[in-house]
Amino acid sequence: MAEKTIGFIGTGVMGKGMIRNLMKAGFALHVYNRTKSKADDLIAEGAVWKASPAEAAEGADIVITMVGYPKDVASVYFDNGIIAHAKAGAYLIDMTTSSPQLAEKIYRAAAPKGLHALDAPVSGGDVGAKNGTLSIMVGGDAHDAEAMTPVFQAMGQKIVYQGKAGSGQHTKMANQIAIASNMIGVAEALAYAKHAGLDTDKVMESIETGAAGSWSLSNLGPRMLKGDFEPGFYIKHLIKDERIALESTQAMGMDAPGLALSKEIYEALADQGEENSGTQAIYKNYWNEK
């Protein structure tokens, strides 16, 4: 499959790492991003620039989207974009964390045109994207998911087929709900250790391998303690995910107080100008030395 051409739309923090791993696996990459300068380094490394989502889709065997918000997903697929210009038989893989209902809409629009649509959001942050160790949650037809296994393996370490269209996005919502409360716990625990005058490196050594251990604690805890709030995953994007998740829980008649509290805290941080910080900036809610 390595001779296949992939049209990749979205060269942000996550997209860049994913694109580089696809190129390492031997795929030919055509790329598009709203701000071309953000793709210049990829172009220098061998990716081919395309001037629009439609152009990125034309001639591509596989189209992958990794954009910001559901409205961006809808735009690149429906506004004279991917679905209108992809060749019959192409695979369309949206890896943005987006609405399950939108994933179903894309699937329904793609099928009559002979296009194979999959929703495949990821977890693992910028580190996972760079290292090719993402967890990928796949929704759509099982045979389409199976056909795309080599593509997913170039970017991820854990690839799980979740079920029909929209199932990948629903799984990602479960993932984000788990992260939401966990991030509060990580920030509060480390702030507590610091307020208590403990050596936080020793605290991390003790707690990250025990029952309190989590990806967020091991990967984002050290960033919190160093005052490194650069984005691996933007606060503004987590807020977007939390809104989608809350809409889904409300539609199901389910209460999610931890999710609601996390969203409230992150929205307050965004109002303070932290929307472009990494999600680990929640630590500032509990410890800010400025």
mmCIF file of C-alpha atoms in Angstrom, residues 7-267:
data_model
loop_
_atom_site.group_PDB
_atom_site.id
_atom_site.type_symbol
_atom_site.label_atom_id
_atom_site.label_comp_id
_atom_site.label_asym_id
_atom_site.label_seq_id
_atom_site.Cartn_x
_atom_site.Cartn_y
_atom_site.Cartn_z
ATOM 1 C CA GLY A 7 -4.266 13.856 0.509
ATOM 2 C CA PHE A 8 -3.829 15.212 4.037
ATOM 3 C CA ILE A 9 -5.769 18.282 5.144
ATOM 4 C CA GLY A 10 -4.570 19.988 8.322
ATOM 5 C CA THR A 11 -0.876 20.448 9.114
ATOM 6 C CA GLY A 12 -1.153 21.621 12.702
ATOM 7 C CA VAL A 13 0.533 20.269 15.820
ATOM 8 C CA MET A 14 -0.999 16.810 15.379
ATOM 9 C CA GLY A 15 -1.101 16.697 11.597
ATOM 10 C CA LYS A 16 2.604 17.346 11.134
ATOM 11 C CA GLY A 17 3.670 14.343 13.161
ATOM 12 C CA MET A 18 1.132 12.119 11.443
ATOM 13 C CA ILE A 19 2.212 13.305 7.980
ATOM 14 C CA ARG A 20 5.879 12.689 8.729
ATOM 15 C CA ASN A 21 5.152 9.143 9.873
ATOM 16 C CA LEU A 22 3.096 8.466 6.748
ATOM 17 C CA MET A 23 5.980 9.698 4.602
ATOM 18 C CA LYS A 24 8.390 7.493 6.555
ATOM 19 C CA ALA A 25 6.099 4.555 5.750
ATOM 20 C CA GLY A 26 6.476 5.334 2.028
ATOM 21 C CA PHE A 27 3.199 7.052 1.216
ATOM 22 C CA ALA A 28 3.150 10.013 -1.168
ATOM 23 C CA LEU A 29 1.670 13.010 0.649
ATOM 24 C CA HIS A 30 -0.311 15.874 -0.839
ATOM 25 C CA VAL A 31 -1.035 18.466 1.842
ATOM 26 C CA TYR A 32 -3.293 21.447 2.398
ATOM 27 C CA ASN A 33 -3.597 23.872 5.295
ATOM 28 C CA ARG A 34 -5.414 27.194 5.553
ATOM 29 C CA THR A 35 -2.095 28.869 6.408
ATOM 30 C CA LYS A 36 0.457 27.656 3.864
ATOM 31 C CA SER A 37 3.462 28.694 5.947
ATOM 32 C CA LYS A 38 2.530 26.033 8.484
ATOM 33 C CA ALA A 39 3.194 23.410 5.809
ATOM 34 C CA ASP A 40 6.475 24.839 4.480
ATOM 35 C CA ASP A 41 8.688 22.477 6.469
ATOM 36 C CA LEU A 42 6.678 19.463 5.287
ATOM 37 C CA ILE A 43 6.953 20.634 1.680
ATOM 38 C CA ALA A 44 10.715 20.926 2.138
ATOM 39 C CA GLU A 45 10.692 17.327 3.366
ATOM 40 C CA GLY A 46 8.889 16.038 0.265
ATOM 41 C CA ALA A 47 5.168 16.652 0.704
ATOM 42 C CA VAL A 48 3.369 18.212 -2.276
ATOM 43 C CA TRP A 49 1.374 21.391 -1.634
ATOM 44 C CA LYS A 50 -2.233 21.624 -2.822
ATOM 45 C CA ALA A 51 -4.143 24.885 -2.859
ATOM 46 C CA SER A 52 -7.489 23.652 -1.511
ATOM 47 C CA PRO A 53 -9.168 20.659 0.122
ATOM 48 C CA ALA A 54 -10.694 19.855 -3.288
ATOM 49 C CA GLU A 55 -7.256 19.774 -4.918
ATOM 50 C CA ALA A 56 -5.859 17.636 -2.101
ATOM 51 C CA ALA A 57 -8.694 15.154 -2.665
ATOM 52 C CA GLU A 58 -8.415 14.995 -6.449
ATOM 53 C CA GLY A 59 -6.419 11.973 -7.505
ATOM 54 C CA ALA A 60 -5.729 10.823 -3.945
ATOM 55 C CA ASP A 61 -6.335 7.198 -3.040
ATOM 56 C CA ILE A 62 -6.877 8.176 0.576
ATOM 57 C CA VAL A 63 -7.919 11.518 2.062
ATOM 58 C CA ILE A 64 -7.188 12.233 5.723
ATOM 59 C CA THR A 65 -8.527 15.245 7.583
ATOM 60 C CA MET A 66 -7.150 16.571 10.866
ATOM 61 C CA VAL A 67 -8.659 20.012 11.336
ATOM 62 C CA GLY A 68 -9.904 22.073 14.274
ATOM 63 C CA TYR A 69 -13.659 22.043 14.761
ATOM 64 C CA PRO A 70 -16.755 20.241 13.480
ATOM 65 C CA LYS A 71 -17.570 23.305 11.359
ATOM 66 C CA ASP A 72 -14.147 22.920 9.701
ATOM 67 C CA VAL A 73 -14.818 19.232 9.073
ATOM 68 C CA ALA A 74 -18.185 20.041 7.503
ATOM 69 C CA SER A 75 -16.602 22.736 5.354
ATOM 70 C CA VAL A 76 -13.788 20.621 3.896
ATOM 71 C CA TYR A 77 -16.122 17.712 3.157
ATOM 72 C CA PHE A 78 -19.244 19.490 1.912
ATOM 73 C CA ASP A 79 -18.435 23.001 0.620
ATOM 74 C CA ASN A 80 -17.442 21.901 -2.880
ATOM 75 C CA GLY A 81 -14.674 19.987 -1.170
ATOM 76 C CA ILE A 82 -13.659 16.418 -0.567
ATOM 77 C CA ILE A 83 -16.876 14.550 -1.332
ATOM 78 C CA ALA A 84 -17.415 16.449 -4.577
ATOM 79 C CA HIS A 85 -13.851 15.971 -5.806
ATOM 80 C CA ALA A 86 -12.580 12.637 -4.458
ATOM 81 C CA LYS A 87 -12.268 9.896 -7.031
ATOM 82 C CA ALA A 88 -14.575 6.878 -6.823
ATOM 83 C CA GLY A 89 -13.153 4.209 -4.573
ATOM 84 C CA ALA A 90 -11.171 6.637 -2.425
ATOM 85 C CA TYR A 91 -11.072 6.251 1.339
ATOM 86 C CA LEU A 92 -12.025 9.309 3.386
ATOM 87 C CA ILE A 93 -10.721 9.272 6.948
ATOM 88 C CA ASP A 94 -11.643 12.057 9.338
ATOM 89 C CA MET A 95 -9.244 11.945 12.282
ATOM 90 C CA THR A 96 -10.453 15.203 13.827
ATOM 91 C CA THR A 97 -12.253 14.859 17.130
ATOM 92 C CA SER A 98 -15.697 15.834 15.918
ATOM 93 C CA SER A 99 -19.402 15.170 16.243
ATOM 94 C CA PRO A 100 -20.615 11.563 15.945
ATOM 95 C CA GLN A 101 -23.661 12.865 14.076
ATOM 96 C CA LEU A 102 -21.429 14.647 11.546
ATOM 97 C CA ALA A 103 -19.458 11.436 11.026
ATOM 98 C CA GLU A 104 -22.714 9.675 10.187
ATOM 99 C CA LYS A 105 -23.660 12.476 7.767
ATOM 100 C CA ILE A 106 -20.319 12.195 5.942
ATOM 101 C CA TYR A 107 -20.734 8.438 5.693
ATOM 102 C CA ARG A 108 -24.229 8.775 4.214
ATOM 103 C CA ALA A 109 -23.065 11.362 1.668
ATOM 104 C CA ALA A 110 -19.963 9.405 0.668
ATOM 105 C CA ALA A 111 -21.471 5.965 0.110
ATOM 106 C CA PRO A 112 -23.609 6.776 -2.993
ATOM 107 C CA LYS A 113 -20.500 8.200 -4.682
ATOM 108 C CA GLY A 114 -18.502 5.027 -4.136
ATOM 109 C CA LEU A 115 -16.415 6.595 -1.381
ATOM 110 C CA HIS A 116 -15.420 4.784 1.801
ATOM 111 C CA ALA A 117 -15.831 7.059 4.827
ATOM 112 C CA LEU A 118 -14.314 6.322 8.221
ATOM 113 C CA ASP A 119 -14.249 8.362 11.417
ATOM 114 C CA ALA A 120 -10.970 7.692 13.212
ATOM 115 C CA PRO A 121 -10.212 10.193 15.984
ATOM 116 C CA VAL A 122 -7.021 9.738 17.954
ATOM 117 C CA SER A 123 -5.606 10.018 21.445
ATOM 118 C CA GLY A 124 -2.003 10.461 22.485
ATOM 119 C CA GLY A 125 -1.347 14.142 21.898
ATOM 120 C CA ASP A 126 1.588 15.701 20.093
ATOM 121 C CA VAL A 127 3.988 13.128 21.549
ATOM 122 C CA GLY A 128 1.932 10.249 20.136
ATOM 123 C CA ALA A 129 1.589 11.981 16.772
ATOM 124 C CA LYS A 130 5.336 12.552 16.567
ATOM 125 C CA ASN A 131 6.293 9.048 17.695
ATOM 126 C CA GLY A 132 3.610 7.186 15.743
ATOM 127 C CA THR A 133 2.102 5.780 18.929
ATOM 128 C CA LEU A 134 -1.406 7.209 18.736
ATOM 129 C CA SER A 135 -4.472 5.296 19.866
ATOM 130 C CA ILE A 136 -6.870 5.277 16.907
ATOM 131 C CA MET A 137 -10.608 4.659 17.339
ATOM 132 C CA VAL A 138 -12.268 3.646 14.077
ATOM 133 C CA GLY A 139 -15.914 3.868 13.017
ATOM 134 C CA GLY A 140 -17.404 2.872 9.663
ATOM 135 C CA ASP A 141 -17.647 -0.335 7.675
ATOM 136 C CA ALA A 142 -15.456 -3.111 9.072
ATOM 137 C CA HIS A 143 -13.960 -4.056 5.697
ATOM 138 C CA ASP A 144 -12.976 -0.426 5.065
ATOM 139 C CA ALA A 145 -11.310 -0.207 8.461
ATOM 140 C CA GLU A 146 -9.428 -3.421 7.714
ATOM 141 C CA ALA A 147 -8.278 -2.094 4.338
ATOM 142 C CA MET A 148 -6.827 1.005 5.998
ATOM 143 C CA THR A 149 -4.883 -0.895 8.648
ATOM 144 C CA PRO A 150 -1.463 -0.145 7.061
ATOM 145 C CA VAL A 151 -2.305 3.571 7.046
ATOM 146 C CA PHE A 152 -3.357 3.513 10.690
ATOM 147 C CA GLN A 153 -0.303 1.466 11.671
ATOM 148 C CA ALA A 154 1.971 4.156 10.235
ATOM 149 C CA MET A 155 0.513 6.644 12.706
ATOM 150 C CA GLY A 156 -0.616 4.630 15.688
ATOM 151 C CA GLN A 157 0.162 1.807 18.041
ATOM 152 C CA LYS A 158 -3.328 0.883 19.217
ATOM 153 C CA ILE A 159 -5.909 0.618 16.456
ATOM 154 C CA VAL A 160 -9.363 -0.584 17.492
ATOM 155 C CA TYR A 161 -12.397 -0.918 15.236
ATOM 156 C CA GLN A 162 -15.341 0.346 17.284
ATOM 157 C CA GLY A 163 -18.323 -0.246 15.001
ATOM 158 C CA LYS A 164 -20.547 1.579 12.529
ATOM 159 C CA ALA A 165 -20.092 5.171 11.367
ATOM 160 C CA GLY A 166 -19.917 7.557 14.319
ATOM 161 C CA SER A 167 -18.608 4.893 16.705
ATOM 162 C CA GLY A 168 -15.059 6.201 16.543
ATOM 163 C CA GLN A 169 -16.246 9.655 17.560
ATOM 164 C CA HIS A 170 -18.406 8.286 20.370
ATOM 165 C CA THR A 171 -15.366 6.384 21.660
ATOM 166 C CA LYS A 172 -13.293 9.569 21.549
ATOM 167 C CA MET A 173 -15.973 11.322 23.584
ATOM 168 C CA ALA A 174 -15.599 8.611 26.240
ATOM 169 C CA ASN A 175 -11.845 9.223 26.097
ATOM 170 C CA GLN A 176 -12.272 12.979 26.557
ATOM 171 C CA ILE A 177 -14.696 12.501 29.438
ATOM 172 C CA ALA A 178 -12.072 10.359 31.201
ATOM 173 C CA ILE A 179 -9.381 12.977 30.550
ATOM 174 C CA ALA A 180 -11.564 15.864 31.744
ATOM 175 C CA SER A 181 -11.765 14.820 35.392
ATOM 176 C CA ASN A 182 -8.303 13.259 35.364
ATOM 177 C CA MET A 183 -6.678 16.565 34.421
ATOM 178 C CA ILE A 184 -8.319 18.205 37.432
ATOM 179 C CA GLY A 185 -6.940 15.441 39.662
ATOM 180 C CA VAL A 186 -3.411 15.690 38.236
ATOM 181 C CA ALA A 187 -3.261 19.463 38.660
ATOM 182 C CA GLU A 188 -4.693 19.374 42.181
ATOM 183 C CA ALA A 189 -2.358 16.559 43.276
ATOM 184 C CA LEU A 190 0.793 18.311 42.055
ATOM 185 C CA ALA A 191 -0.299 21.671 43.438
ATOM 186 C CA TYR A 192 -0.961 19.961 46.787
ATOM 187 C CA ALA A 193 2.527 18.426 46.762
ATOM 188 C CA LYS A 194 4.081 21.793 46.046
ATOM 189 C CA HIS A 195 2.041 23.605 48.704
ATOM 190 C CA ALA A 196 3.142 20.909 51.168
ATOM 191 C CA GLY A 197 6.791 21.691 50.402
ATOM 192 C CA LEU A 198 7.520 18.272 48.929
ATOM 193 C CA ASP A 199 10.092 17.429 46.268
ATOM 194 C CA THR A 200 7.677 17.114 43.352
ATOM 195 C CA ASP A 201 10.056 14.926 41.336
ATOM 196 C CA LYS A 202 10.039 12.394 44.171
ATOM 197 C CA VAL A 203 6.269 12.656 44.460
ATOM 198 C CA MET A 204 5.957 11.919 40.743
ATOM 199 C CA GLU A 205 8.300 8.929 41.143
ATOM 200 C CA SER A 206 6.058 7.495 43.830
ATOM 201 C CA ILE A 207 2.589 8.116 42.455
ATOM 202 C CA GLU A 208 2.853 7.752 38.672
ATOM 203 C CA THR A 209 3.447 3.991 38.799
ATOM 204 C CA GLY A 210 0.753 3.283 41.387
ATOM 205 C CA ALA A 211 -3.022 3.388 41.337
ATOM 206 C CA ALA A 212 -2.939 7.143 40.618
ATOM 207 C CA GLY A 213 -0.912 6.650 37.458
ATOM 208 C CA SER A 214 -2.211 7.954 34.150
ATOM 209 C CA TRP A 215 -0.972 9.182 30.786
ATOM 210 C CA SER A 216 -1.813 12.731 31.818
ATOM 211 C CA LEU A 217 0.145 12.457 35.055
ATOM 212 C CA SER A 218 3.249 10.964 33.417
ATOM 213 C CA ASN A 219 3.285 13.136 30.295
ATOM 214 C CA LEU A 220 1.687 16.420 31.338
ATOM 215 C CA GLY A 221 2.543 16.442 35.044
ATOM 216 C CA PRO A 222 6.240 17.192 34.357
ATOM 217 C CA ARG A 223 5.245 19.997 31.990
ATOM 218 C CA MET A 224 3.045 21.514 34.690
ATOM 219 C CA LEU A 225 5.896 21.468 37.197
ATOM 220 C CA LYS A 226 8.343 23.029 34.720
ATOM 221 C CA GLY A 227 5.892 25.778 33.801
ATOM 222 C CA ASP A 228 5.806 24.479 30.220
ATOM 223 C CA PHE A 229 2.349 25.312 28.947
ATOM 224 C CA GLU A 230 3.089 25.100 25.223
ATOM 225 C CA PRO A 231 0.330 23.234 23.408
ATOM 226 C CA GLY A 232 0.468 19.579 22.681
ATOM 227 C CA PHE A 233 -3.302 19.823 22.739
ATOM 228 C CA TYR A 234 -4.887 23.266 22.876
ATOM 229 C CA ILE A 235 -7.270 24.294 25.641
ATOM 230 C CA LYS A 236 -9.603 25.698 22.990
ATOM 231 C CA HIS A 237 -9.772 22.288 21.325
ATOM 232 C CA LEU A 238 -10.475 20.451 24.575
ATOM 233 C CA ILE A 239 -13.304 22.892 25.283
ATOM 234 C CA LYS A 240 -14.684 22.059 21.830
ATOM 235 C CA ASP A 241 -14.495 18.350 22.628
ATOM 236 C CA GLU A 242 -16.136 18.840 26.004
ATOM 237 C CA ARG A 243 -19.001 20.718 24.391
ATOM 238 C CA ILE A 244 -19.569 17.866 21.933
ATOM 239 C CA ALA A 245 -19.393 15.338 24.760
ATOM 240 C CA LEU A 246 -21.865 17.297 26.906
ATOM 241 C CA GLU A 247 -24.271 17.571 23.972
ATOM 242 C CA SER A 248 -24.036 13.800 23.543
ATOM 243 C CA THR A 249 -24.531 13.043 27.233
ATOM 244 C CA GLN A 250 -27.514 15.382 27.378
ATOM 245 C CA ALA A 251 -29.036 13.696 24.317
ATOM 246 C CA MET A 252 -28.644 10.369 26.139
ATOM 247 C CA GLY A 253 -30.204 11.747 29.331
ATOM 248 C CA MET A 254 -26.969 11.174 31.231
ATOM 249 C CA ASP A 255 -25.406 13.416 33.880
ATOM 250 C CA ALA A 256 -21.652 14.104 33.632
ATOM 251 C CA PRO A 257 -20.712 16.429 36.521
ATOM 252 C CA GLY A 258 -16.960 15.848 36.222
ATOM 253 C CA LEU A 259 -17.058 16.765 32.549
ATOM 254 C CA ALA A 260 -19.169 19.842 33.270
ATOM 255 C CA LEU A 261 -16.765 21.046 35.979
ATOM 256 C CA SER A 262 -13.743 20.549 33.738
ATOM 257 C CA LYS A 263 -15.387 22.524 30.955
ATOM 258 C CA GLU A 264 -16.189 25.332 33.401
ATOM 259 C CA ILE A 265 -12.552 25.516 34.574
ATOM 260 C CA TYR A 266 -11.137 25.442 31.054
ATOM 261 C CA GLU A 267 -13.574 28.072 29.810
#
